[in-house]
Coordinates of C-alpha atoms in Angstrom, one line a residue:
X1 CA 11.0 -15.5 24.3
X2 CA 13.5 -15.2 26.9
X3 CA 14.5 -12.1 28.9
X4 CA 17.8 -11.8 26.8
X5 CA 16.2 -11.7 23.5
X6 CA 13.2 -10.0 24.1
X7 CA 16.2 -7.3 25.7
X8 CA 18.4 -7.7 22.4
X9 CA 14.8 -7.2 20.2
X10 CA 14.1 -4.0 22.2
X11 CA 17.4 -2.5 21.2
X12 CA 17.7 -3.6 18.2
X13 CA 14.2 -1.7 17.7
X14 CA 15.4 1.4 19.7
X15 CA 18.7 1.1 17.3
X16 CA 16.8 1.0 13.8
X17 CA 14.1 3.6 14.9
X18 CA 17.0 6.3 16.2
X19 CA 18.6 5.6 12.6
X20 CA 15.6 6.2 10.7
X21 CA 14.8 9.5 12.2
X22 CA 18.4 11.1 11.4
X23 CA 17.4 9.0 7.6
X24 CA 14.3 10.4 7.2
X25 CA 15.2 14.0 8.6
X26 CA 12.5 16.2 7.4
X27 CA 9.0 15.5 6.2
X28 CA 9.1 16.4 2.6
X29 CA 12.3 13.8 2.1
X30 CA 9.4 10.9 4.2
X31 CA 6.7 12.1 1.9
X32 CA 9.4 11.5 -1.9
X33 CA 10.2 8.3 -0.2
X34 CA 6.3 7.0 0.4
X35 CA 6.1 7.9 -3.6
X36 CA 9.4 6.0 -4.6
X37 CA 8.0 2.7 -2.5
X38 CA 4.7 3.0 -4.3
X39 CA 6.4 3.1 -7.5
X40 CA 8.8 0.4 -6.6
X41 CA 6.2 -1.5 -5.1
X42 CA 3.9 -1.7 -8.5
X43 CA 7.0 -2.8 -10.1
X44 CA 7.5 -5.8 -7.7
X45 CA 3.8 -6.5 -8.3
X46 CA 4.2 -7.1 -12.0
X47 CA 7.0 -9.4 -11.2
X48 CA 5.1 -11.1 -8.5
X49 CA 7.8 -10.5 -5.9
X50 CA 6.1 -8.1 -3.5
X51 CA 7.9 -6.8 -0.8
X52 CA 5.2 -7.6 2.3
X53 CA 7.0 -4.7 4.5
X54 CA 6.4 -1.8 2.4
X55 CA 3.0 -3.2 0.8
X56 CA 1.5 -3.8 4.1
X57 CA 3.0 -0.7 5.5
X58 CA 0.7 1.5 2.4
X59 CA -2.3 -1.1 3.2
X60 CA -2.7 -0.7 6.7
X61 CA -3.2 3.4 6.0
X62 CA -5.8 2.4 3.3
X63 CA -7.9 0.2 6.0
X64 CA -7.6 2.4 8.7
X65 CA -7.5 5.8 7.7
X66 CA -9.8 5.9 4.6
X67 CA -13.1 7.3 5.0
X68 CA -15.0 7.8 2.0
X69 CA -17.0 4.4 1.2
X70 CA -18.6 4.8 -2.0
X71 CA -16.9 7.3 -4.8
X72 CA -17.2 7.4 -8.8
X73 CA -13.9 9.0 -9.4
X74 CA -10.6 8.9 -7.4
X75 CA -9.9 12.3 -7.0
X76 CA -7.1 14.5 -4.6
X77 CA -8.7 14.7 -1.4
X78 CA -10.2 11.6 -1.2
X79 CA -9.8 7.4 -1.1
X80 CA -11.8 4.5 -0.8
X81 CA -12.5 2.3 2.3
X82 CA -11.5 -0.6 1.1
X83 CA -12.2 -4.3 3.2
X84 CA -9.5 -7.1 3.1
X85 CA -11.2 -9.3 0.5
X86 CA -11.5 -6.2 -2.0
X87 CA -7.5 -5.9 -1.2
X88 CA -7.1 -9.4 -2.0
X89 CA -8.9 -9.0 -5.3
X90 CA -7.8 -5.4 -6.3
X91 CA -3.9 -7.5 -5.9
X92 CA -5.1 -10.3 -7.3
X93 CA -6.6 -8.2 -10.9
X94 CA -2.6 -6.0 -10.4
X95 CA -0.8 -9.0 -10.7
X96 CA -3.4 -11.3 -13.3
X97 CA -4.4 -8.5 -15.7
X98 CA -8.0 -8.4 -16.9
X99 CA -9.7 -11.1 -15.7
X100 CA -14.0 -12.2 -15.3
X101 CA -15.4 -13.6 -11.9
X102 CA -14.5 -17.1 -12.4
X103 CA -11.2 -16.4 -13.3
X104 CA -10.5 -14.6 -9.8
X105 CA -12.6 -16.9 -7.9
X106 CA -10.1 -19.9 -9.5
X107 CA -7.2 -18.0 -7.8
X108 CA -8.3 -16.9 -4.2
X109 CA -11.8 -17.7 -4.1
X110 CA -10.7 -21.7 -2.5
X111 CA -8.0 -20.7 -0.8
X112 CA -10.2 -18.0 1.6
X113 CA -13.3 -21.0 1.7
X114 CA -15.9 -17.9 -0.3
X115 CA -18.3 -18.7 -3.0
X116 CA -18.0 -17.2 -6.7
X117 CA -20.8 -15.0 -5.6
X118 CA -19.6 -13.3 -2.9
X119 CA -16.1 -12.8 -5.4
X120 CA -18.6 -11.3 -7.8
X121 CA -20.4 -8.9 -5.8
X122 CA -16.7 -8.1 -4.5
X123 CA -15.5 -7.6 -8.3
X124 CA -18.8 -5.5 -8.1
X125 CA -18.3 -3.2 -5.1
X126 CA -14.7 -2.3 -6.5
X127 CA -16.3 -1.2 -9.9
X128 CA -18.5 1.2 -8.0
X129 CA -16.0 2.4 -5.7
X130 CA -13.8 3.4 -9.3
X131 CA -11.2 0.8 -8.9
X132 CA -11.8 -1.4 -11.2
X133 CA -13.5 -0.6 -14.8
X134 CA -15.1 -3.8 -16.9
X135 CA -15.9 -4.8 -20.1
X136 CA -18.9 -7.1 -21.0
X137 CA -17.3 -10.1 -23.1
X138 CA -19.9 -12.5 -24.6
X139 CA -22.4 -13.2 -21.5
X140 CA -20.2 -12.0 -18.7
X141 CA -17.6 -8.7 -17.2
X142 CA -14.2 -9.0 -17.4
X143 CA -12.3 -6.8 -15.0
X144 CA -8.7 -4.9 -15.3
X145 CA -7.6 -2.0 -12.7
X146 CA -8.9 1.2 -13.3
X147 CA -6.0 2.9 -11.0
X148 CA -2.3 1.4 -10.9
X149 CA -1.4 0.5 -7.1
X150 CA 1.0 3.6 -7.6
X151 CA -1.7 6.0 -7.9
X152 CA -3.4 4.5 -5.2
X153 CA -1.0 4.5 -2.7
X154 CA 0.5 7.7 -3.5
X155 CA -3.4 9.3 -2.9
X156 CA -3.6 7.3 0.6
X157 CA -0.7 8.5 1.8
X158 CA -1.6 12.3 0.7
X159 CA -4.8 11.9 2.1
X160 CA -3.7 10.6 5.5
X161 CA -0.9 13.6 5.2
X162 CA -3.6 16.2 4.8
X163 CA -6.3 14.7 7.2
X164 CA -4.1 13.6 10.1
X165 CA -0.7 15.6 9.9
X166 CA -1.9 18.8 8.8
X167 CA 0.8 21.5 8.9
X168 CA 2.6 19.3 12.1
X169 CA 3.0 16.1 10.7
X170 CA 5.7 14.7 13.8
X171 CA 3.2 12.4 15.2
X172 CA 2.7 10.8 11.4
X173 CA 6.3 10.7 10.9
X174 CA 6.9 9.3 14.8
X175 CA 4.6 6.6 13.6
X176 CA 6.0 6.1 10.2
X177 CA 10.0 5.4 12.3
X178 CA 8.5 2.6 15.0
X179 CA 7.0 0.4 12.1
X180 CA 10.0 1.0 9.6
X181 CA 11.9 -0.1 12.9
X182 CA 10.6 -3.3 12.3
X183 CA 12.6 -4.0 9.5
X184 CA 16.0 -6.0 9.2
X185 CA 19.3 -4.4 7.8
X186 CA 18.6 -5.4 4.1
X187 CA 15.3 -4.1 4.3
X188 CA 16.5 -0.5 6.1
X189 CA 19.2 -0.3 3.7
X190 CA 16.9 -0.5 1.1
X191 CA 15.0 2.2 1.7
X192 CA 17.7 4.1 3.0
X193 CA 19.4 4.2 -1.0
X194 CA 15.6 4.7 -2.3
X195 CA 15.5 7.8 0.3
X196 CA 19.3 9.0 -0.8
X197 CA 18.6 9.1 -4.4
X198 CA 15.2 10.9 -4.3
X199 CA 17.2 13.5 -1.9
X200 CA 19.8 14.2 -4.8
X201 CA 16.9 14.2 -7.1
X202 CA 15.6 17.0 -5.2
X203 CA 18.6 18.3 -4.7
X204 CA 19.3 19.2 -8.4
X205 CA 18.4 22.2 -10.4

């Protein structure tokens, strides 16, 4: 990249990540806006057109702040640890609907060069963490979500809010700015209307 772009990149950054922070204002308004993306961001799911920016925003919390590794419920206070490949399948049974191993080995297992056993033991490791719930149908499980990727999100990004933030959450929201800097103007204008209507929502009586 040349010295002039990488200079116009930089401001352009420095631009979007000064607007966001008179956007987002206070903390509760960034907190109704991570639970309007998670709800806008199952609906995109269902229609196959997921928005990688948002998605991958609420999927890098799960993978790097999540602690608890095995759980039988999903409760308030805490979340899964959840590896790429169970990601990849968890989206894969969201957008397919119930569905056995070889079914989701068909659709991902070729393209990521893994065997139908490791997508089983996969399928397997999601049902014990209380992601997915199964049936048994003839001689083998079929599969379907046991929490929409609205619930899910929403309980990563309270838990991060309660275990990171705690009562000063500027560092979380600091962080939040420089990666929804990275977006163009469709993209920031966006979210900008999602955070402007859930403001007047909260705004009425």
């Amino acid at each position: 990249m040349e010295a002039g772009d990488r200079a116009a990149a930089g401001a352009a950054a420095c631009g979007n990540r000064a607007r966001w922070r008179g956007v987002l204002g206070d903390w509760a308004a960034t907190r109704a806006y991570c639970r309007l993306i998670a709800r806008k961001s199952e609906a995109e799911c269902r229609h196959g057109t997921i928005n990688r920016l948002t998605v991958g925003f609420f999927w890098t919390i799960l993978i790097s702040s999540s602690q608890s590794s095995e759980l039988t419920t999903l409760t308030n206070h805490s979340v899964p640890t959840l590896g790429d490949l169970e990601i990849a399948v968890l989206e894969d049974i969201w957008r397919f609907g119930p569905s056995d191993t070889k079914a989701v080995y068909s659709r991902i297992g070729q393209s990521r060069s893994i065997s139908l056993n490791t997508v089983q033991s996969t399928l397997e490791r999601l049902f014990r963490k209380a992601m997915l719930q199964r049936e048994k149908i003839s001689h083998a499980y079929e599969y379907s979500a046991r929490v929409s990727r609205r619930e899910l999100i929403q309980k990563l990004v309270e838990s991060t809010v309660r275990r990171v933030a705690g009562p000063q959450p500027d560092a979380l929201l600091s962080a939040f700015v420089d990666l929804a800097a990275r977006a163009d103007d469709d993209q920031l204008k966006r979210l900008e209307e999602l955070i402007a209507r859930r403001r007047a929502e909260l705004d009425q009586p």
